[in-house]
CSV table of C-alpha atoms and ligand atoms in Angstrom, one decimal:
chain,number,residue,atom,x,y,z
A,22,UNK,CA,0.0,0.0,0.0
A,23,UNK,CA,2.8,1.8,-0.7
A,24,UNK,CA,2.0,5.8,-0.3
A,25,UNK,CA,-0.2,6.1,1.9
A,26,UNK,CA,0.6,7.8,5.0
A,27,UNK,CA,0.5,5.4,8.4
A,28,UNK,CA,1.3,6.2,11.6
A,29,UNK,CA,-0.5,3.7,14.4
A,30,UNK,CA,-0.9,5.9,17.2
A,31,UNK,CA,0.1,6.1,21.0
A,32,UNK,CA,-2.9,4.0,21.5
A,33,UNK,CA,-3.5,1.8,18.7
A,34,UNK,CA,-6.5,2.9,17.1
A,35,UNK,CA,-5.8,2.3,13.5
A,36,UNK,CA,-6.4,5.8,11.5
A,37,UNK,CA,-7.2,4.2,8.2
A,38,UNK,CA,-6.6,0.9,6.4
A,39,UNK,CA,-2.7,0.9,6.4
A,40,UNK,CA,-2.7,1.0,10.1
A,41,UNK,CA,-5.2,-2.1,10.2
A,42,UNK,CA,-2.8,-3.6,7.5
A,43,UNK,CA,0.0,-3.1,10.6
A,44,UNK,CA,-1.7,-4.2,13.2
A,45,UNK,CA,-2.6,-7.5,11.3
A,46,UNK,CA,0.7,-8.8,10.2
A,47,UNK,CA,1.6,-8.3,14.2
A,48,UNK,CA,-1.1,-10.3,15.6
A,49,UNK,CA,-1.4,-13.1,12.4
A,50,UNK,CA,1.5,-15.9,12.8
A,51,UNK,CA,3.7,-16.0,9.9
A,52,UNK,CA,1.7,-19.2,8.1
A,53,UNK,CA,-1.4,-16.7,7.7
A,54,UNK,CA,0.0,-13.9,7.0
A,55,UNK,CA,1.5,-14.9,4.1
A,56,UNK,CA,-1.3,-16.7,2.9
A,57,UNK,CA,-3.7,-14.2,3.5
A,58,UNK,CA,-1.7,-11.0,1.9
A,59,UNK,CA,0.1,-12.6,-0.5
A,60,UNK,CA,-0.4,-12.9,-4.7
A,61,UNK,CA,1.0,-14.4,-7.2
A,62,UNK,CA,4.1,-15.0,-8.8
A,63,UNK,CA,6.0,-11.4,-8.5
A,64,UNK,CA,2.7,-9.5,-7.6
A,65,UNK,CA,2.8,-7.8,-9.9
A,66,UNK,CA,-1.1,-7.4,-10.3
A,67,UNK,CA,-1.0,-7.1,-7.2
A,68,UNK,CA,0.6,-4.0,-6.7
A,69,UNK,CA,-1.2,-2.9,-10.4
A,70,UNK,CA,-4.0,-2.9,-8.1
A,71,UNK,CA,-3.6,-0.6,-5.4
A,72,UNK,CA,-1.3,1.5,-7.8
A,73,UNK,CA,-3.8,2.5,-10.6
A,74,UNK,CA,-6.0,3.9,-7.4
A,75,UNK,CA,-4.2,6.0,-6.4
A,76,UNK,CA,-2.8,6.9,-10.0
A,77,UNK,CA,-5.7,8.3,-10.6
A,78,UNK,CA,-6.8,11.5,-10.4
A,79,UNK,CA,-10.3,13.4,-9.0
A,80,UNK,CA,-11.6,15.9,-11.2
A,81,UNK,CA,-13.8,17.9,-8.1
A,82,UNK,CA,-17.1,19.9,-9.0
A,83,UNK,CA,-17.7,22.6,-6.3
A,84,UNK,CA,-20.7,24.7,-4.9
A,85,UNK,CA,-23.1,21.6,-5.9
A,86,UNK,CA,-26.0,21.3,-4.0
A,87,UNK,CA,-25.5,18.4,-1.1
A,88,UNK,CA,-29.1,18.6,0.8
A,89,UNK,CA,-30.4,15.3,1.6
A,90,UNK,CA,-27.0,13.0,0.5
A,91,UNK,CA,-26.7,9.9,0.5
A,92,UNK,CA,-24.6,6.2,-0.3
A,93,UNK,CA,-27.7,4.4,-1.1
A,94,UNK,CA,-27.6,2.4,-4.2
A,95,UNK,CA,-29.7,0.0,-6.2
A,96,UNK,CA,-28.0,-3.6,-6.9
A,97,UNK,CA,-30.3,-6.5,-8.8
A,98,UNK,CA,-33.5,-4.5,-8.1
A,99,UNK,CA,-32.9,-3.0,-4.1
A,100,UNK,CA,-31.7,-0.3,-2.6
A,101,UNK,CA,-29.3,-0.6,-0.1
A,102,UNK,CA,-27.3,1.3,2.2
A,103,UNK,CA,-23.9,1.6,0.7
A,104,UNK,CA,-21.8,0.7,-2.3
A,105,UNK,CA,-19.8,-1.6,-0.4
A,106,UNK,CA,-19.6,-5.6,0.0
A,107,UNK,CA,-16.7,-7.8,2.1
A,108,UNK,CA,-15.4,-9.9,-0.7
A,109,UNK,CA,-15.6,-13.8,-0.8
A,110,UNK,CA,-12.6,-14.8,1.9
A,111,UNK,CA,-11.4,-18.7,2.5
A,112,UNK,CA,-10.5,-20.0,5.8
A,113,UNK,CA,-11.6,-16.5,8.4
A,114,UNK,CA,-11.3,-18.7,11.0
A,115,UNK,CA,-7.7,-18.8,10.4
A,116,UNK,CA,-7.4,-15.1,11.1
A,117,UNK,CA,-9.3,-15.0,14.1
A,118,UNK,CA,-11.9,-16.6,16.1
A,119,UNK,CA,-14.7,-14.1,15.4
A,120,UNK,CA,-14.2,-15.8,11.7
A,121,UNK,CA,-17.0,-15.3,8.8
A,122,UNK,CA,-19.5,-14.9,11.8
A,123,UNK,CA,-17.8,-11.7,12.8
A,124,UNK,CA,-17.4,-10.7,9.6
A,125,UNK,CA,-20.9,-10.6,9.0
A,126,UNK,CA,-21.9,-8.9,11.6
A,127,UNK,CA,-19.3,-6.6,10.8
A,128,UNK,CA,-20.6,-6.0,7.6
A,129,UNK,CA,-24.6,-5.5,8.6
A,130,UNK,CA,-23.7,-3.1,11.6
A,131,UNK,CA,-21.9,-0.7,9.1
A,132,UNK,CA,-25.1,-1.4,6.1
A,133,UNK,CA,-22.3,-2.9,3.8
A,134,UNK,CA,-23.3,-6.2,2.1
A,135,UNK,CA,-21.3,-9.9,2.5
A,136,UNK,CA,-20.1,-12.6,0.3
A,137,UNK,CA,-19.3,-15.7,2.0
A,138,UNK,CA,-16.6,-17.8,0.5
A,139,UNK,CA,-17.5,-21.3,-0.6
A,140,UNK,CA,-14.6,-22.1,1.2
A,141,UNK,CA,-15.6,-20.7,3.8
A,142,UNK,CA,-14.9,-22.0,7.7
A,143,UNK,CA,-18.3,-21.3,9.1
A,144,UNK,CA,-21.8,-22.8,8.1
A,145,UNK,CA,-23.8,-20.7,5.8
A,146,UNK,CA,-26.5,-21.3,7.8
A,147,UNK,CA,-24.8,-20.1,11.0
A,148,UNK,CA,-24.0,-16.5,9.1
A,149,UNK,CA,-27.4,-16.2,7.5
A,150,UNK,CA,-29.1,-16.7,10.7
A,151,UNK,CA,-26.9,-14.0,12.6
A,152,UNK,CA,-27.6,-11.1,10.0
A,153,UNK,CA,-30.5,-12.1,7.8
A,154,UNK,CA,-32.7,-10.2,10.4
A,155,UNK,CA,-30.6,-7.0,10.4
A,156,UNK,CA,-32.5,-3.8,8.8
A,157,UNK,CA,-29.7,-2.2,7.6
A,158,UNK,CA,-27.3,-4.5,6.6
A,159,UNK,CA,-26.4,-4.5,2.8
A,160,UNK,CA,-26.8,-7.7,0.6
A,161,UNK,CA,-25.9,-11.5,2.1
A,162,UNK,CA,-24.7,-13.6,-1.4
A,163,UNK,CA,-23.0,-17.1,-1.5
A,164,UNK,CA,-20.4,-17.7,-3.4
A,165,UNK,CA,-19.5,-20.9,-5.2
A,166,UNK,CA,-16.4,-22.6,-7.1
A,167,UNK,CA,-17.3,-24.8,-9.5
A,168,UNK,CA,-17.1,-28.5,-8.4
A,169,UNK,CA,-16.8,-32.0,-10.3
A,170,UNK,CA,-19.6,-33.7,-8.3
A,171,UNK,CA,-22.9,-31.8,-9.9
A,172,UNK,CA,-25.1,-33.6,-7.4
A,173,UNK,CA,-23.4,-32.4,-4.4
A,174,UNK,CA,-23.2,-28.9,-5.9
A,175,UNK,CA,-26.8,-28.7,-6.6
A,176,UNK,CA,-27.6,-30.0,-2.9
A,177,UNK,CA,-25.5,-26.9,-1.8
A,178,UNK,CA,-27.6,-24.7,-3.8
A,179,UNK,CA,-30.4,-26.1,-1.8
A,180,UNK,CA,-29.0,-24.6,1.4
A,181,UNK,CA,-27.5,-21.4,-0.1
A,182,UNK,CA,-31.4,-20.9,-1.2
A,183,UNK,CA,-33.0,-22.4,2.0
A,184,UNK,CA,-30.5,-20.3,4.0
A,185,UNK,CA,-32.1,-17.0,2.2
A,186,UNK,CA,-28.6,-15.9,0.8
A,187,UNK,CA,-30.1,-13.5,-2.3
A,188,UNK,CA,-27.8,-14.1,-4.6
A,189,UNK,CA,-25.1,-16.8,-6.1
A,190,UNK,CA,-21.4,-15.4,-6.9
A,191,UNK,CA,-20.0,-17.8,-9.8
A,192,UNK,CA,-16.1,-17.9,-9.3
A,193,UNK,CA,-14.6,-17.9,-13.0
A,194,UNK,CA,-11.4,-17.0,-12.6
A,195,UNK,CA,-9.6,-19.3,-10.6
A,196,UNK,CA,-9.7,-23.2,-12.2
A,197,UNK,CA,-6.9,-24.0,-10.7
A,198,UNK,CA,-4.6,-22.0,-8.0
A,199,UNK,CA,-2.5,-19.2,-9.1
A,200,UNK,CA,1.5,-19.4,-8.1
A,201,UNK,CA,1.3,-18.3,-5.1
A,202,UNK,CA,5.5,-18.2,-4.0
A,203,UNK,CA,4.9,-17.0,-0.8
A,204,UNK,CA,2.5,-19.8,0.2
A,205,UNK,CA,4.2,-22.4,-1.9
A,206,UNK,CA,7.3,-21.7,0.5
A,207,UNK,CA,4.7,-23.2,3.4
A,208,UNK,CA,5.1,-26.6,1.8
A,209,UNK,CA,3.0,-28.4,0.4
A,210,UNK,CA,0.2,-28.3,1.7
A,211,UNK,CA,-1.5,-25.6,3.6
A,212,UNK,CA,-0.8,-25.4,7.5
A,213,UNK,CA,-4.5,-24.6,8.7
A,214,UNK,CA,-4.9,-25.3,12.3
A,215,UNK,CA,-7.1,-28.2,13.2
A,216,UNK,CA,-10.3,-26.1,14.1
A,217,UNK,CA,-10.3,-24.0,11.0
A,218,UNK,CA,-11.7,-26.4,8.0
A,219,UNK,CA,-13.8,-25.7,4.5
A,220,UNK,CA,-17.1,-27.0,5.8
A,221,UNK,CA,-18.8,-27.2,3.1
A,222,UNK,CA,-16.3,-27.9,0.6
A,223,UNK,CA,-16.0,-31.3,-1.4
A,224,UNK,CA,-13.6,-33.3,-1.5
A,225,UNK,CA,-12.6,-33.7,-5.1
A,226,UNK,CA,-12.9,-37.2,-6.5
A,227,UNK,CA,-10.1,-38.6,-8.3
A,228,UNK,CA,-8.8,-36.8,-11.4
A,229,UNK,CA,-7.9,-37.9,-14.5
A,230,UNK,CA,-3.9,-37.2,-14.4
A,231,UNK,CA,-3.6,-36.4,-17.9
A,232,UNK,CA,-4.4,-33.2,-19.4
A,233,UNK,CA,-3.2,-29.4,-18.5
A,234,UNK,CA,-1.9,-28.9,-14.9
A,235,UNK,CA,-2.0,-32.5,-14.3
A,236,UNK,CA,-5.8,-33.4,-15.0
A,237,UNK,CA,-6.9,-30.1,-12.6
A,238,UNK,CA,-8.1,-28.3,-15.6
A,239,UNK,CA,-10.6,-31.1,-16.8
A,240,UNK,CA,-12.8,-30.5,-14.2
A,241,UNK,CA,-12.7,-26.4,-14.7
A,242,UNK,CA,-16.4,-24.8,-15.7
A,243,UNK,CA,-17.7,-24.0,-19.1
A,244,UNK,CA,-20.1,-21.6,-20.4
A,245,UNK,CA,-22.8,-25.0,-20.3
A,246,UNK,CA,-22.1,-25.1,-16.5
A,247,UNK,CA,-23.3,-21.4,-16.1
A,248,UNK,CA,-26.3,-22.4,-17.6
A,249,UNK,CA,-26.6,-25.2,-15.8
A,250,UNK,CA,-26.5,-23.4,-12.4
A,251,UNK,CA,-28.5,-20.7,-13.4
A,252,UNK,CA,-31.0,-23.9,-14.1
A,253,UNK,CA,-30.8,-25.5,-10.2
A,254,UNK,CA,-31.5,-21.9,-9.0
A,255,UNK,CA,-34.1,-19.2,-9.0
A,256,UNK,CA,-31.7,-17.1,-7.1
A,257,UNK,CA,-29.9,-13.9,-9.5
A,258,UNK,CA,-26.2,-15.6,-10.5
A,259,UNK,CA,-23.2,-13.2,-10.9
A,260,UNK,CA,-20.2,-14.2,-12.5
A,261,UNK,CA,-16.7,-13.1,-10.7
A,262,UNK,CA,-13.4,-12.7,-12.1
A,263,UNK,CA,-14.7,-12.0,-15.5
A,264,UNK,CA,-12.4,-9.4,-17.1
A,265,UNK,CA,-12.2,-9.6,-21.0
A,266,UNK,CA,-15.4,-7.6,-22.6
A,267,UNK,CA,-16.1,-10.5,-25.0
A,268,UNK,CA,-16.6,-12.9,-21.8
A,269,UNK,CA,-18.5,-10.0,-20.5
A,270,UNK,CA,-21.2,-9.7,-23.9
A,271,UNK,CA,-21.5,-13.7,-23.5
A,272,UNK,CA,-22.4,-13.4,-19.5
A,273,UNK,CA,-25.4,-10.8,-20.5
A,274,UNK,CA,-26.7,-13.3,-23.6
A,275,UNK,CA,-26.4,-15.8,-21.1
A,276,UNK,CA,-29.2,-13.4,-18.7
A,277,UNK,CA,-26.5,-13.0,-15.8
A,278,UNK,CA,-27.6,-10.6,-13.2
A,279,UNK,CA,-24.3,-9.4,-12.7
A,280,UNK,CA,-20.5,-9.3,-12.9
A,281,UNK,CA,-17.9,-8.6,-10.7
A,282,UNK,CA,-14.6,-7.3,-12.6
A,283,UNK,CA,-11.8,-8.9,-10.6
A,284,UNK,CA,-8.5,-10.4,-10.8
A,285,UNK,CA,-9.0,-12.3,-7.9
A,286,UNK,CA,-7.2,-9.6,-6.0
A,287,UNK,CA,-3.5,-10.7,-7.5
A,288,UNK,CA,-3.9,-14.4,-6.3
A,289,UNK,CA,-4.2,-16.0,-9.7
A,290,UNK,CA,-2.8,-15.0,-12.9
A,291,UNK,CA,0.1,-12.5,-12.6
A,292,UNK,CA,0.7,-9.6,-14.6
A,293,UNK,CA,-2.7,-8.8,-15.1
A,294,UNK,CA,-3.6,-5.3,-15.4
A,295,UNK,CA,-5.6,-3.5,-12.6
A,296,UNK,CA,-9.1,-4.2,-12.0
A,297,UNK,CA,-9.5,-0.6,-12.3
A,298,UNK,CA,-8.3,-1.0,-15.9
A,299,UNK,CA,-10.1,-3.7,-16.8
A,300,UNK,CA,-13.7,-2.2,-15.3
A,301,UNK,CA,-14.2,0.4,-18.6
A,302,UNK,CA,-14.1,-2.1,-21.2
A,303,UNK,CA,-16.6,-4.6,-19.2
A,304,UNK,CA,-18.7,-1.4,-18.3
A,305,UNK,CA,-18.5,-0.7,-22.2
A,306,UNK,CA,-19.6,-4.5,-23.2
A,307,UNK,CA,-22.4,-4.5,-20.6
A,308,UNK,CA,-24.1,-1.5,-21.6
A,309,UNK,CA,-26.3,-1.3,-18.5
A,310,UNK,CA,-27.6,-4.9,-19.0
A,311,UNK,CA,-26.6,-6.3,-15.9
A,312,UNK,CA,-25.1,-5.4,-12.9
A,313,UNK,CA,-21.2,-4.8,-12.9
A,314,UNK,CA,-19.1,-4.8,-9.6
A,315,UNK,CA,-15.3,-4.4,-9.0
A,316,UNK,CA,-12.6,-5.8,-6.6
A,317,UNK,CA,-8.9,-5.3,-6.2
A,318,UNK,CA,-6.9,-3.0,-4.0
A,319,UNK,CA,-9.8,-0.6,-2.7
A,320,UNK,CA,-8.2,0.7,0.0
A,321,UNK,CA,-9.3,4.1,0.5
A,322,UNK,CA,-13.2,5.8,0.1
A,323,UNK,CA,-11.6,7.8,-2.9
A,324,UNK,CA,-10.3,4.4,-4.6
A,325,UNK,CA,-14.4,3.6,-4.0
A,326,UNK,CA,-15.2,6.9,-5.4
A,327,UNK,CA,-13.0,6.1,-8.6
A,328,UNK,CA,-15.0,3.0,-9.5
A,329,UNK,CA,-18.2,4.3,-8.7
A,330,UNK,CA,-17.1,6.8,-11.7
A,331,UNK,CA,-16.0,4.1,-13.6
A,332,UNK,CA,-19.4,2.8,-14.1
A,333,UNK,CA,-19.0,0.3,-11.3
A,334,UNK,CA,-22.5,-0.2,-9.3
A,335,UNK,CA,-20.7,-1.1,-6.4
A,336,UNK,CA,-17.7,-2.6,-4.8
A,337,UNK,CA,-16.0,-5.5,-2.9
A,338,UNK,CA,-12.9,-5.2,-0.1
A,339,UNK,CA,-11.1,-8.3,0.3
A,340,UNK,CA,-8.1,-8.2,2.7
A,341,UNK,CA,-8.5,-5.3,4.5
A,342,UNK,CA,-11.7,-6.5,6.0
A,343,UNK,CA,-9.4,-9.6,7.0
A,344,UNK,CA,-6.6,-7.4,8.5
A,345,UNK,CA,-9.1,-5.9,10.6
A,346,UNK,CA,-10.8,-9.1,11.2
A,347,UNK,CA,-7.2,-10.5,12.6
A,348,UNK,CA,-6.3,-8.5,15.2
A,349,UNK,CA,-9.7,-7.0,16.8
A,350,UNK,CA,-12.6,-9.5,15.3
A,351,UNK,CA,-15.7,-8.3,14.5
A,352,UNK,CA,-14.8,-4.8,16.2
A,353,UNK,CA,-11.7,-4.4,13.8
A,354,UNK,CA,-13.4,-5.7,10.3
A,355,UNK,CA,-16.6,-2.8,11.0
A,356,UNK,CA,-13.7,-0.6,12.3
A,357,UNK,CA,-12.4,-1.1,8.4
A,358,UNK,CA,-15.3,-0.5,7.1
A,359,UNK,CA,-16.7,2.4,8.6
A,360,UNK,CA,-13.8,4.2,7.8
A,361,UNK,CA,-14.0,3.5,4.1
A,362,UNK,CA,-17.9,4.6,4.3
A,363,UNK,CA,-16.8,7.7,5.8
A,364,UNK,CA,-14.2,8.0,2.9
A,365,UNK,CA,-16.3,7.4,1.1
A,366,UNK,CA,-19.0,9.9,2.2
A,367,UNK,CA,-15.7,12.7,2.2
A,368,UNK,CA,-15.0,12.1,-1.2
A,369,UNK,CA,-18.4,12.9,-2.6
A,370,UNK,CA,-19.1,15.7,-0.4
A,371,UNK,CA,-15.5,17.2,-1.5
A,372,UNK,CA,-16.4,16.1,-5.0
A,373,UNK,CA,-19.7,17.5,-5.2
A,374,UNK,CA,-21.8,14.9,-5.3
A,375,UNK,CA,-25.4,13.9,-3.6
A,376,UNK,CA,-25.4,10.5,-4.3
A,377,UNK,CA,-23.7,8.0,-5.9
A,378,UNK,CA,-26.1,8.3,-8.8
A,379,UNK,CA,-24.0,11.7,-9.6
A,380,UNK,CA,-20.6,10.2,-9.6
A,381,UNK,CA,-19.8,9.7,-13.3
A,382,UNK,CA,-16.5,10.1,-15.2
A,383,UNK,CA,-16.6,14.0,-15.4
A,384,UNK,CA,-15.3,13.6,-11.5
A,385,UNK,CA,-12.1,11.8,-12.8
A,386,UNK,CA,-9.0,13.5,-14.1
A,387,UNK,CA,-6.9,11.4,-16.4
A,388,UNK,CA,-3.6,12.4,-17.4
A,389,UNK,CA,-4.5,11.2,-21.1
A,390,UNK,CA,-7.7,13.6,-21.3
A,391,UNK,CA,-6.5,16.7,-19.9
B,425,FMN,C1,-7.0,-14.7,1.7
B,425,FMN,C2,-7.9,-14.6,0.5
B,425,FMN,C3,-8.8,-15.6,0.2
B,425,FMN,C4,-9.7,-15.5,-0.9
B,425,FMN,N1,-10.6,-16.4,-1.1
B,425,FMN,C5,-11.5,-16.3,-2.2
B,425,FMN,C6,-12.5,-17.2,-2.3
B,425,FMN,O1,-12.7,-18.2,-1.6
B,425,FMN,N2,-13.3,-17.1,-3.4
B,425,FMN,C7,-13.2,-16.0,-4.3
B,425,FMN,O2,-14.0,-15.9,-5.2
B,425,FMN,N3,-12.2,-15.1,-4.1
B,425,FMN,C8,-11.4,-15.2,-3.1
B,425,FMN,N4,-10.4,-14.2,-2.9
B,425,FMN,C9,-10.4,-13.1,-3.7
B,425,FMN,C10,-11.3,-11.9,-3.1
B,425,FMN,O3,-12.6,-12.3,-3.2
B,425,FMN,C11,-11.1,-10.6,-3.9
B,425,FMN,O4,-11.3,-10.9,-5.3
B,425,FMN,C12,-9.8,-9.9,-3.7
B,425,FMN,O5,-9.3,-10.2,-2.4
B,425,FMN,C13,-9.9,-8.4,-3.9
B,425,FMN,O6,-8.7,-7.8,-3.8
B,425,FMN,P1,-8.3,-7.0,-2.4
B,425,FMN,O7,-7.9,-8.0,-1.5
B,425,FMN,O8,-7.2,-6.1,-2.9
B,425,FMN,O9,-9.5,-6.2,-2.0
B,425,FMN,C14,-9.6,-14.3,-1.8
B,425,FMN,C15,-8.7,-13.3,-1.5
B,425,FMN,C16,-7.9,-13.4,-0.3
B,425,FMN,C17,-6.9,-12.3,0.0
């Protein structure tokens, strides 16, 4: 997170996301902190992400009138209270004991919307049940990797609909694991501690060994298997990690409700471009058909600000949700939060704009246009 300015104070309370950032890698072991920051290869994507951010310039409009402001914004058909979801997060248990349960609450207490990991430590039912009561929480969506054993799948659909998540997150990008060098120094398999597990993740059935990355890739999901889900389900499907705008025109023949531009935050294919670069072109292909969200290096309310203008309906945080997660819990992840929605609220009061309905790409300065 290179420039952003971070001093931890006297007493500890992180100032913005940086400090959280600090205060994780104190209180994580060495195991999880490298699997939970690290990207792939030479990160280079991952450092494109943060860096186009705060590239970027803000193009401000002043004496606007501000009455009656707001974050609210619609996504598949509701309004809710901010732009703002946690993004899908393996293993939360691992960075502490308040886990995906925490995180959730986290999430409803500051109206920002969830997506729990497939791989996630924690029933689905156990963080449905915590928030699915809560007024102003934002939206509760499930998201799923694609897995060999259909029937199983479609059973987990089941309880993702019984469970009343509102919508199911297709993982696209990620058939196999990226080269993850930092975790791949581990060894070879991960060192989870014995209470943390996937619980409802299924064990693979034997592969076929021949084939790219050693039979892996046979089992990776077509456009047929979109179909297929969007067939078990009468919940709204989103696609994530879809990032080329020809993938993008196929999702809305296809009648996705939405897609999240991401490039799975680094962890995946190096060298990559942004997400931030990557959002216009989907944006472009899309033309208002479905839904489009973004992920990758949000770290500041501006950097929310920027893909708001972008044409982005709304956006996901990964880590720094888990960096506040590690070393407070609950307390720290709606600690990270709050400060990005009052970032977030700066930014369009400085920029001039009521809503997020009036951010649009006249708020953005770009070396190229000027
Ligand atoms: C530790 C970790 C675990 C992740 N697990 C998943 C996952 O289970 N499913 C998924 O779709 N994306 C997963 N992602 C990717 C995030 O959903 C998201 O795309 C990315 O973290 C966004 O970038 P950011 O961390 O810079 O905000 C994971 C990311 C991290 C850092």
């Amino acid at each position: 997170m290179g420039q952003h300015l971070s001093v931890v104070s006297m007493n500890d309370t992180p100032t913005n996301l940086q400090d959280h950032e600090k205060l994780a890698q104190a209180a994580l072991g060495e195991a999880a902190w490298a699997y939970f920051s690290g990207g792939a290869a030479d990160e280079i994507t991952l450092q494109n992400n943060t860096r186009a951010w705060q590239d970027m310039g803000l193009a401000p409009r002043v004496l606007q009138d501000l009455k009656g402001g707001h974050t609210q914004v619609q996504l598949l058909g509701r309004p809710w209270p901010t732009p703002l979801l946690v993004a899908p997060m393996t293993h939360q248990r691992w960075a502490h004991a308040d886990g995906e349960a925490g995180m959730a609450l986290a999430a409803a207490a500051q109206g920002c919307g969830m997506v729990l990991s497939h791989q996630t430590s924690t029933p689905l039912q156990t963080v449905a049940e915590l928030v699915r009561g809560e007024a102003e929480r934002g939206p509760l969506w499930f998201q799923l990797y694609w897995q060999a054993d259909h029937g199983a799948l479609r059973a987990l659909v089941a309880q993702i609909e019984a469970a009343g998540y509102e919508a199911i997150v297709l993982t696209v990008d990620a058939p196999v694991q990226g080269v993850r060098d930092r975790e791949r120094r581990l060894g070879p398999s991960l060192p989870l501690p014995e209470h943390v597990r996937a619980v409802h993740w299924q064990a693979q059935p034997p592969r076929d060994s021949s084939g790219l990355c050693a039979g892996h890739a046979n089992a990776a999901p077509t456009w047929d298997d979109v179909a297929r889900l969007q067939s078990w389900t009468r919940l709204p499907v989103l696609l994530k990690g879809v990032t080329h705008p020809l993938d993008a025109a196929q999702a809305v023949r296809l009648n996705l409700s939405g897609l999240i531009v991401s490039n799975h935050g680094g962890r995946t294919l190096d060298t990559q471009p942004a997400s931030a670069q990557l959002l216009p072109p989907v944006v472009d292909a899309v033309q208002g058909d479905a839904a489009v969200l973004l992920d990758g290096g949000i770290r500041r309310g501006t950097d929310v600000f920027k893909a708001l203008a972008l044409g982005a309906d709304a956006v996901l945080v990964g880590r720094p949700c888990l960096h506040g997660l590690a070393h407070a819990g609950a307390r720290g992840a709606a600690h990270v939060l709050r400060l990005l929605r009052d970032e977030l609220e700066m930014a369009m009061t400085l920029c001039g704009c009521r809503t997020p309905q009036d951010i649009t790409l006249a708020h953005l300065h770009w070396p190229s246009r000027s």
